[in-house]
């Protein structure tokens, strides 16, 4: 497994941009306080740290999971950030809504439908695993740890469920194209968990 200088740069910028975008979207009172100049830099740093440790990690490990499996199947694979979409994510968050599409792992080489399906499946499955990691923090973590746990749990469940929708470039379409039984076995629980996270947990 290797990373080019450009790929490392893209990963770092995407992680930071997503962290900023979600901080702006979730902490609306913080945005207002910054505009009025009534917030301490330490408060901004803490809010950004929470966002990077939860949302940023969820997005980046999702993409890196695609890369790991693609490389395992002999693919040339690398994450490529979409700078236009990252800019849109930050600007939309400032406007009060959020559209986040940071980029994708691009892979090439000879591949079967099964291998392509498994590469796609790696992202949502990784998010489910991360949700399990964040769950104890959400249940038992004090203060900031509890907040990181809540956001990490929620965003990972949302990402897993959303990406299993069989539409466009989302992972679900590739998984369904490979195996309907596997798609149903993964999509049904992840979509239900995503709905629960959206309604019952929140950001």
C-alpha atoms as an extended CHARMM CRD file, in Angstrom:
* protein
*
       203  EXT
         1         1  UNK       CA              0.0000000000        0.0000000000        0.0000000000  PROA      1               0.0000000000
         2         2  UNK       CA              1.4780000000        3.3040000000       -1.0590000000  PROA      2               0.0000000000
         3         3  UNK       CA              0.3240000000        6.9110000000       -1.2690000000  PROA      3               0.0000000000
         4         4  UNK       CA              1.5790000000        9.5460000000       -3.6640000000  PROA      4               0.0000000000
         5         5  UNK       CA              2.3010000000       13.0570000000       -2.4400000000  PROA      5               0.0000000000
         6         6  UNK       CA             -0.7470000000       14.2970000000       -4.3440000000  PROA      6               0.0000000000
         7         7  UNK       CA             -2.9850000000       11.6670000000       -2.7680000000  PROA      7               0.0000000000
         8         8  UNK       CA             -1.8140000000       12.5230000000        0.7440000000  PROA      8               0.0000000000
         9         9  UNK       CA             -2.4660000000       16.1840000000       -0.0040000000  PROA      9               0.0000000000
        10        10  UNK       CA             -5.9460000000       15.3890000000       -1.3220000000  PROA      10              0.0000000000
        11        11  UNK       CA             -6.7490000000       13.2930000000        1.7440000000  PROA      11              0.0000000000
        12        12  UNK       CA             -5.5680000000       16.0040000000        4.1160000000  PROA      12              0.0000000000
        13        13  UNK       CA             -7.4550000000       18.8020000000        2.3710000000  PROA      13              0.0000000000
        14        14  UNK       CA            -10.6360000000       16.7340000000        2.1150000000  PROA      14              0.0000000000
        15        15  UNK       CA            -10.4240000000       15.8260000000        5.8170000000  PROA      15              0.0000000000
        16        16  UNK       CA             -9.9590000000       19.4690000000        6.8250000000  PROA      16              0.0000000000
        17        17  UNK       CA            -12.6310000000       20.8350000000        4.4550000000  PROA      17              0.0000000000
        18        18  UNK       CA            -15.2150000000       18.2910000000        5.6130000000  PROA      18              0.0000000000
        19        19  UNK       CA            -14.3820000000       19.0220000000        9.2290000000  PROA      19              0.0000000000
        20        20  UNK       CA            -14.9130000000       22.7400000000        8.6560000000  PROA      20              0.0000000000
        21        21  UNK       CA            -18.1020000000       22.2000000000        6.6360000000  PROA      21              0.0000000000
        22        22  UNK       CA            -19.7570000000       19.9960000000        9.2360000000  PROA      22              0.0000000000
        23        23  UNK       CA            -18.6470000000       22.2750000000       12.0710000000  PROA      23              0.0000000000
        24        24  UNK       CA            -20.2870000000       25.2250000000       10.3200000000  PROA      24              0.0000000000
        25        25  UNK       CA            -23.4260000000       23.2260000000        9.5470000000  PROA      25              0.0000000000
        26        26  UNK       CA            -23.8960000000       21.6560000000       12.9710000000  PROA      26              0.0000000000
        27        27  UNK       CA            -22.7480000000       24.5130000000       15.2300000000  PROA      27              0.0000000000
        28        28  UNK       CA            -24.8750000000       27.3440000000       13.8530000000  PROA      28              0.0000000000
        29        29  UNK       CA            -24.5330000000       29.3470000000       17.0620000000  PROA      29              0.0000000000
        30        30  UNK       CA            -20.7680000000       29.1890000000       16.6010000000  PROA      30              0.0000000000
        31        31  UNK       CA            -21.0860000000       30.6930000000       13.1230000000  PROA      31              0.0000000000
        32        32  UNK       CA            -23.1440000000       33.5760000000       14.5030000000  PROA      32              0.0000000000
        33        33  UNK       CA            -20.6630000000       34.1170000000       17.3330000000  PROA      33              0.0000000000
        34        34  UNK       CA            -17.7410000000       34.1970000000       14.8810000000  PROA      34              0.0000000000
        35        35  UNK       CA            -19.5990000000       36.7600000000       12.7440000000  PROA      35              0.0000000000
        36        36  UNK       CA            -20.0670000000       38.9490000000       15.8330000000  PROA      36              0.0000000000
        37        37  UNK       CA            -16.5040000000       38.3960000000       17.0000000000  PROA      37              0.0000000000
        38        38  UNK       CA            -17.6550000000       37.0880000000       20.3810000000  PROA      38              0.0000000000
        39        39  UNK       CA            -16.1130000000       33.6080000000       20.3450000000  PROA      39              0.0000000000
        40        40  UNK       CA            -12.7160000000       32.5550000000       21.6710000000  PROA      40              0.0000000000
        41        41  UNK       CA            -10.2770000000       30.8470000000       19.2890000000  PROA      41              0.0000000000
        42        42  UNK       CA            -10.1120000000       27.9070000000       21.6970000000  PROA      42              0.0000000000
        43        43  UNK       CA            -13.8540000000       27.3400000000       21.2660000000  PROA      43              0.0000000000
        44        44  UNK       CA            -13.4540000000       27.1990000000       17.4950000000  PROA      44              0.0000000000
        45        45  UNK       CA            -10.4880000000       24.8250000000       17.8460000000  PROA      45              0.0000000000
        46        46  UNK       CA            -12.4800000000       22.4570000000       20.0660000000  PROA      46              0.0000000000
        47        47  UNK       CA            -15.4850000000       22.4590000000       17.7180000000  PROA      47              0.0000000000
        48        48  UNK       CA            -13.2440000000       21.7780000000       14.7230000000  PROA      48              0.0000000000
        49        49  UNK       CA            -11.4260000000       19.0190000000       16.6050000000  PROA      49              0.0000000000
        50        50  UNK       CA            -14.7070000000       17.2750000000       17.3970000000  PROA      50              0.0000000000
        51        51  UNK       CA            -15.7380000000       17.5070000000       13.7530000000  PROA      51              0.0000000000
        52        52  UNK       CA            -12.4090000000       16.2100000000       12.4460000000  PROA      52              0.0000000000
        53        53  UNK       CA            -12.3630000000       13.3350000000       14.9370000000  PROA      53              0.0000000000
        54        54  UNK       CA            -15.8710000000       12.1900000000       14.0630000000  PROA      54              0.0000000000
        55        55  UNK       CA            -17.1290000000       13.2860000000       10.6540000000  PROA      55              0.0000000000
        56        56  UNK       CA            -13.7130000000       13.6260000000        9.0130000000  PROA      56              0.0000000000
        57        57  UNK       CA            -12.5970000000       10.1880000000       10.1470000000  PROA      57              0.0000000000
        58        58  UNK       CA            -15.8630000000        8.6220000000        8.9390000000  PROA      58              0.0000000000
        59        59  UNK       CA            -15.4950000000       10.0100000000        5.4210000000  PROA      59              0.0000000000
        60        60  UNK       CA            -11.7860000000        9.3420000000        5.0100000000  PROA      60              0.0000000000
        61        61  UNK       CA            -11.7660000000        5.7850000000        6.3480000000  PROA      61              0.0000000000
        62        62  UNK       CA            -14.7560000000        5.0250000000        4.1130000000  PROA      62              0.0000000000
        63        63  UNK       CA            -12.7140000000        6.0640000000        1.0880000000  PROA      63              0.0000000000
        64        64  UNK       CA             -9.5220000000        4.3710000000        2.2740000000  PROA      64              0.0000000000
        65        65  UNK       CA            -11.4390000000        1.1100000000        2.7200000000  PROA      65              0.0000000000
        66        66  UNK       CA            -12.2850000000        1.2290000000       -0.9890000000  PROA      66              0.0000000000
        67        67  UNK       CA             -8.6110000000        1.6840000000       -1.7670000000  PROA      67              0.0000000000
        68        68  UNK       CA             -7.4160000000       -1.1500000000        0.4730000000  PROA      68              0.0000000000
        69        69  UNK       CA             -9.7620000000       -3.6770000000       -1.1240000000  PROA      69              0.0000000000
        70        70  UNK       CA             -9.0960000000       -2.3910000000       -4.6530000000  PROA      70              0.0000000000
        71        71  UNK       CA             -5.3470000000       -2.7890000000       -4.1480000000  PROA      71              0.0000000000
        72        72  UNK       CA             -5.9770000000       -6.2620000000       -2.7140000000  PROA      72              0.0000000000
        73        73  UNK       CA             -7.5670000000       -7.1740000000       -6.0410000000  PROA      73              0.0000000000
        74        74  UNK       CA             -4.6030000000       -5.8700000000       -8.0090000000  PROA      74              0.0000000000
        75        75  UNK       CA             -6.0600000000       -2.4950000000       -8.9220000000  PROA      75              0.0000000000
        76        76  UNK       CA             -4.1650000000        0.7520000000       -9.2550000000  PROA      76              0.0000000000
        77        77  UNK       CA             -6.1760000000        2.8780000000       -6.8220000000  PROA      77              0.0000000000
        78        78  UNK       CA             -5.9010000000        6.3700000000       -5.3820000000  PROA      78              0.0000000000
        79        79  UNK       CA             -8.1340000000        8.8850000000       -3.6590000000  PROA      79              0.0000000000
        80        80  UNK       CA             -8.7960000000       12.0210000000       -5.6970000000  PROA      80              0.0000000000
        81        81  UNK       CA            -10.3470000000       15.0300000000       -3.9850000000  PROA      81              0.0000000000
        82        82  UNK       CA            -12.9590000000       17.0700000000       -5.8200000000  PROA      82              0.0000000000
        83        83  UNK       CA            -11.9500000000       20.6110000000       -4.8830000000  PROA      83              0.0000000000
        84        84  UNK       CA            -15.0190000000       22.1640000000       -6.4380000000  PROA      84              0.0000000000
        85        85  UNK       CA            -17.2990000000       19.9590000000       -4.3580000000  PROA      85              0.0000000000
        86        86  UNK       CA            -15.2570000000       20.5860000000       -1.2230000000  PROA      86              0.0000000000
        87        87  UNK       CA            -15.6380000000       24.3270000000       -1.7620000000  PROA      87              0.0000000000
        88        88  UNK       CA            -19.3780000000       23.8000000000       -2.2930000000  PROA      88              0.0000000000
        89        89  UNK       CA            -19.5620000000       21.8180000000        0.9550000000  PROA      89              0.0000000000
        90        90  UNK       CA            -18.0910000000       24.7010000000        2.9600000000  PROA      90              0.0000000000
        91        91  UNK       CA            -20.1760000000       27.3630000000        1.1940000000  PROA      91              0.0000000000
        92        92  UNK       CA            -23.4080000000       25.3720000000        1.5160000000  PROA      92              0.0000000000
        93        93  UNK       CA            -22.7260000000       24.8600000000        5.2200000000  PROA      93              0.0000000000
        94        94  UNK       CA            -22.3810000000       28.6180000000        5.6420000000  PROA      94              0.0000000000
        95        95  UNK       CA            -25.7270000000       29.0110000000        3.8630000000  PROA      95              0.0000000000
        96        96  UNK       CA            -27.4430000000       26.6290000000        6.2780000000  PROA      96              0.0000000000
        97        97  UNK       CA            -27.5550000000       23.3760000000        4.3250000000  PROA      97              0.0000000000
        98        98  UNK       CA            -24.9350000000       20.7900000000        3.4690000000  PROA      98              0.0000000000
        99        99  UNK       CA            -23.9330000000       18.9200000000        0.3400000000  PROA      99              0.0000000000
       100       100  UNK       CA            -20.7850000000       16.8670000000        0.8340000000  PROA      100             0.0000000000
       101       101  UNK       CA            -19.0940000000       14.9170000000       -1.9510000000  PROA      101             0.0000000000
       102       102  UNK       CA            -15.3880000000       15.1730000000       -1.1430000000  PROA      102             0.0000000000
       103       103  UNK       CA            -14.0670000000       12.9890000000       -3.9460000000  PROA      103             0.0000000000
       104       104  UNK       CA            -13.6070000000        9.2940000000       -4.5270000000  PROA      104             0.0000000000
       105       105  UNK       CA            -11.1410000000        6.4540000000       -4.8250000000  PROA      105             0.0000000000
       106       106  UNK       CA            -10.4650000000        5.9380000000       -8.5160000000  PROA      106             0.0000000000
       107       107  UNK       CA             -9.2450000000        2.4760000000       -9.4580000000  PROA      107             0.0000000000
       108       108  UNK       CA             -8.3850000000        0.8210000000      -12.7310000000  PROA      108             0.0000000000
       109       109  UNK       CA             -7.3770000000       -2.6000000000      -14.0020000000  PROA      109             0.0000000000
       110       110  UNK       CA             -9.0720000000       -5.8550000000      -14.9100000000  PROA      110             0.0000000000
       111       111  UNK       CA            -11.7950000000       -6.6870000000      -12.4430000000  PROA      111             0.0000000000
       112       112  UNK       CA            -14.7900000000       -8.9800000000      -12.0090000000  PROA      112             0.0000000000
       113       113  UNK       CA            -18.2980000000       -7.9860000000      -10.9590000000  PROA      113             0.0000000000
       114       114  UNK       CA            -17.7120000000       -9.7000000000       -7.6070000000  PROA      114             0.0000000000
       115       115  UNK       CA            -14.4860000000       -7.8080000000       -6.9600000000  PROA      115             0.0000000000
       116       116  UNK       CA            -16.0890000000       -4.5060000000       -7.9630000000  PROA      116             0.0000000000
       117       117  UNK       CA            -18.9850000000       -5.2380000000       -5.6150000000  PROA      117             0.0000000000
       118       118  UNK       CA            -16.6440000000       -6.0350000000       -2.7400000000  PROA      118             0.0000000000
       119       119  UNK       CA            -14.6510000000       -2.8490000000       -3.3300000000  PROA      119             0.0000000000
       120       120  UNK       CA            -17.9010000000       -0.8680000000       -3.1450000000  PROA      120             0.0000000000
       121       121  UNK       CA            -19.0940000000       -2.7860000000       -0.0910000000  PROA      121             0.0000000000
       122       122  UNK       CA            -15.9050000000       -2.0240000000        1.8350000000  PROA      122             0.0000000000
       123       123  UNK       CA            -16.8970000000        1.6000000000        2.4440000000  PROA      123             0.0000000000
       124       124  UNK       CA            -20.3000000000        1.0760000000        4.0980000000  PROA      124             0.0000000000
       125       125  UNK       CA            -19.0470000000       -1.9430000000        6.0540000000  PROA      125             0.0000000000
       126       126  UNK       CA            -16.1690000000        0.1650000000        7.3940000000  PROA      126             0.0000000000
       127       127  UNK       CA            -18.6690000000        2.8090000000        8.5250000000  PROA      127             0.0000000000
       128       128  UNK       CA            -20.6840000000        0.1700000000       10.3790000000  PROA      128             0.0000000000
       129       129  UNK       CA            -17.4820000000       -0.9630000000       12.1050000000  PROA      129             0.0000000000
       130       130  UNK       CA            -16.6140000000        2.6180000000       13.0110000000  PROA      130             0.0000000000
       131       131  UNK       CA            -20.1130000000        3.1150000000       14.4170000000  PROA      131             0.0000000000
       132       132  UNK       CA            -19.4230000000        0.1980000000       16.7600000000  PROA      132             0.0000000000
       133       133  UNK       CA            -16.1680000000        1.8990000000       17.8350000000  PROA      133             0.0000000000
       134       134  UNK       CA            -17.9290000000        5.1950000000       18.5560000000  PROA      134             0.0000000000
       135       135  UNK       CA            -20.8540000000        3.5550000000       20.3750000000  PROA      135             0.0000000000
       136       136  UNK       CA            -19.0650000000        3.0890000000       23.7470000000  PROA      136             0.0000000000
       137       137  UNK       CA            -17.9290000000        6.7250000000       23.6330000000  PROA      137             0.0000000000
       138       138  UNK       CA            -21.5130000000        7.7990000000       23.0260000000  PROA      138             0.0000000000
       139       139  UNK       CA            -22.8560000000        5.6250000000       25.8440000000  PROA      139             0.0000000000
       140       140  UNK       CA            -20.1640000000        6.1710000000       28.4600000000  PROA      140             0.0000000000
       141       141  UNK       CA            -17.8800000000        9.0050000000       27.3530000000  PROA      141             0.0000000000
       142       142  UNK       CA            -17.9300000000       12.1800000000       29.4460000000  PROA      142             0.0000000000
       143       143  UNK       CA            -18.1190000000       15.6630000000       27.9690000000  PROA      143             0.0000000000
       144       144  UNK       CA            -16.2900000000       16.0550000000       24.6850000000  PROA      144             0.0000000000
       145       145  UNK       CA            -15.6990000000       12.3150000000       24.3570000000  PROA      145             0.0000000000
       146       146  UNK       CA            -19.4390000000       11.7540000000       24.5670000000  PROA      146             0.0000000000
       147       147  UNK       CA            -20.0230000000       14.3920000000       21.8940000000  PROA      147             0.0000000000
       148       148  UNK       CA            -17.4240000000       12.8090000000       19.6140000000  PROA      148             0.0000000000
       149       149  UNK       CA            -19.1000000000        9.4740000000       20.2160000000  PROA      149             0.0000000000
       150       150  UNK       CA            -22.5480000000       10.7920000000       19.3330000000  PROA      150             0.0000000000
       151       151  UNK       CA            -21.4270000000       12.4780000000       16.1370000000  PROA      151             0.0000000000
       152       152  UNK       CA            -19.1800000000        9.6230000000       15.1200000000  PROA      152             0.0000000000
       153       153  UNK       CA            -21.9490000000        7.0800000000       15.6710000000  PROA      153             0.0000000000
       154       154  UNK       CA            -24.5500000000        9.1530000000       13.8390000000  PROA      154             0.0000000000
       155       155  UNK       CA            -22.4800000000       10.1120000000       10.8020000000  PROA      155             0.0000000000
       156       156  UNK       CA            -21.1300000000        6.5940000000       10.3030000000  PROA      156             0.0000000000
       157       157  UNK       CA            -24.6060000000        5.0750000000       10.3780000000  PROA      157             0.0000000000
       158       158  UNK       CA            -25.8560000000        7.7640000000        7.9850000000  PROA      158             0.0000000000
       159       159  UNK       CA            -22.9530000000        7.2240000000        5.5950000000  PROA      159             0.0000000000
       160       160  UNK       CA            -23.3800000000        3.4600000000        5.5950000000  PROA      160             0.0000000000
       161       161  UNK       CA            -27.1060000000        3.6560000000        4.8750000000  PROA      161             0.0000000000
       162       162  UNK       CA            -26.9080000000        6.4850000000        2.3590000000  PROA      162             0.0000000000
       163       163  UNK       CA            -24.1610000000        4.8190000000        0.3450000000  PROA      163             0.0000000000
       164       164  UNK       CA            -26.1880000000        1.6110000000        0.0420000000  PROA      164             0.0000000000
       165       165  UNK       CA            -28.8580000000        3.4190000000       -1.9830000000  PROA      165             0.0000000000
       166       166  UNK       CA            -28.6320000000        1.7880000000       -5.4590000000  PROA      166             0.0000000000
       167       167  UNK       CA            -28.4070000000        5.0170000000       -7.4150000000  PROA      167             0.0000000000
       168       168  UNK       CA            -25.8120000000        6.8020000000       -9.5330000000  PROA      168             0.0000000000
       169       169  UNK       CA            -22.2260000000        6.5260000000       -8.2980000000  PROA      169             0.0000000000
       170       170  UNK       CA            -23.2110000000        5.3180000000       -4.8160000000  PROA      170             0.0000000000
       171       171  UNK       CA            -21.8350000000        2.0190000000       -3.5320000000  PROA      171             0.0000000000
       172       172  UNK       CA            -25.2270000000        0.3340000000       -3.3910000000  PROA      172             0.0000000000
       173       173  UNK       CA            -25.5810000000        0.2910000000       -7.1650000000  PROA      173             0.0000000000
       174       174  UNK       CA            -22.3200000000       -1.6160000000       -7.5970000000  PROA      174             0.0000000000
       175       175  UNK       CA            -23.1650000000       -4.0700000000       -4.8340000000  PROA      175             0.0000000000
       176       176  UNK       CA            -26.6160000000       -4.7040000000       -6.3280000000  PROA      176             0.0000000000
       177       177  UNK       CA            -25.0480000000       -5.1960000000       -9.7440000000  PROA      177             0.0000000000
       178       178  UNK       CA            -22.9230000000       -7.9740000000       -8.2840000000  PROA      178             0.0000000000
       179       179  UNK       CA            -25.2950000000       -9.7840000000       -5.8960000000  PROA      179             0.0000000000
       180       180  UNK       CA            -28.9050000000       -9.1000000000       -4.9610000000  PROA      180             0.0000000000
       181       181  UNK       CA            -28.7960000000      -11.3210000000       -1.8160000000  PROA      181             0.0000000000
       182       182  UNK       CA            -25.6810000000       -9.5560000000       -0.5230000000  PROA      182             0.0000000000
       183       183  UNK       CA            -27.2060000000       -6.1840000000       -1.3280000000  PROA      183             0.0000000000
       184       184  UNK       CA            -30.4090000000       -6.9540000000        0.5870000000  PROA      184             0.0000000000
       185       185  UNK       CA            -28.4940000000       -8.4300000000        3.5350000000  PROA      185             0.0000000000
       186       186  UNK       CA            -26.4180000000       -5.2610000000        3.9010000000  PROA      186             0.0000000000
       187       187  UNK       CA            -28.7880000000       -2.5520000000        2.6660000000  PROA      187             0.0000000000
       188       188  UNK       CA            -31.8160000000       -3.3670000000        4.8140000000  PROA      188             0.0000000000
       189       189  UNK       CA            -30.1010000000       -3.1140000000        8.2310000000  PROA      189             0.0000000000
       190       190  UNK       CA            -27.8540000000       -0.2040000000        7.2640000000  PROA      190             0.0000000000
       191       191  UNK       CA            -30.7080000000        1.8770000000        5.8560000000  PROA      191             0.0000000000
       192       192  UNK       CA            -32.8380000000        1.1490000000        8.9420000000  PROA      192             0.0000000000
       193       193  UNK       CA            -29.9400000000        2.1150000000       11.2200000000  PROA      193             0.0000000000
       194       194  UNK       CA            -29.4170000000        5.3020000000        9.2020000000  PROA      194             0.0000000000
       195       195  UNK       CA            -33.0740000000        6.2420000000        9.6500000000  PROA      195             0.0000000000
       196       196  UNK       CA            -32.7880000000        5.5730000000       13.3740000000  PROA      196             0.0000000000
       197       197  UNK       CA            -29.6500000000        7.7300000000       13.5690000000  PROA      197             0.0000000000
       198       198  UNK       CA            -31.3440000000       10.5410000000       11.7070000000  PROA      198             0.0000000000
       199       199  UNK       CA            -34.4800000000       10.5190000000       13.8550000000  PROA      199             0.0000000000
       200       200  UNK       CA            -33.2490000000        9.2120000000       17.1850000000  PROA      200             0.0000000000
       201       201  UNK       CA            -29.6740000000       10.4640000000       17.5430000000  PROA      201             0.0000000000
       202       202  UNK       CA            -29.2200000000       13.5890000000       15.4660000000  PROA      202             0.0000000000
       203       203  UNK       CA            -25.9850000000       15.4870000000       14.9480000000  PROA      203             0.0000000000
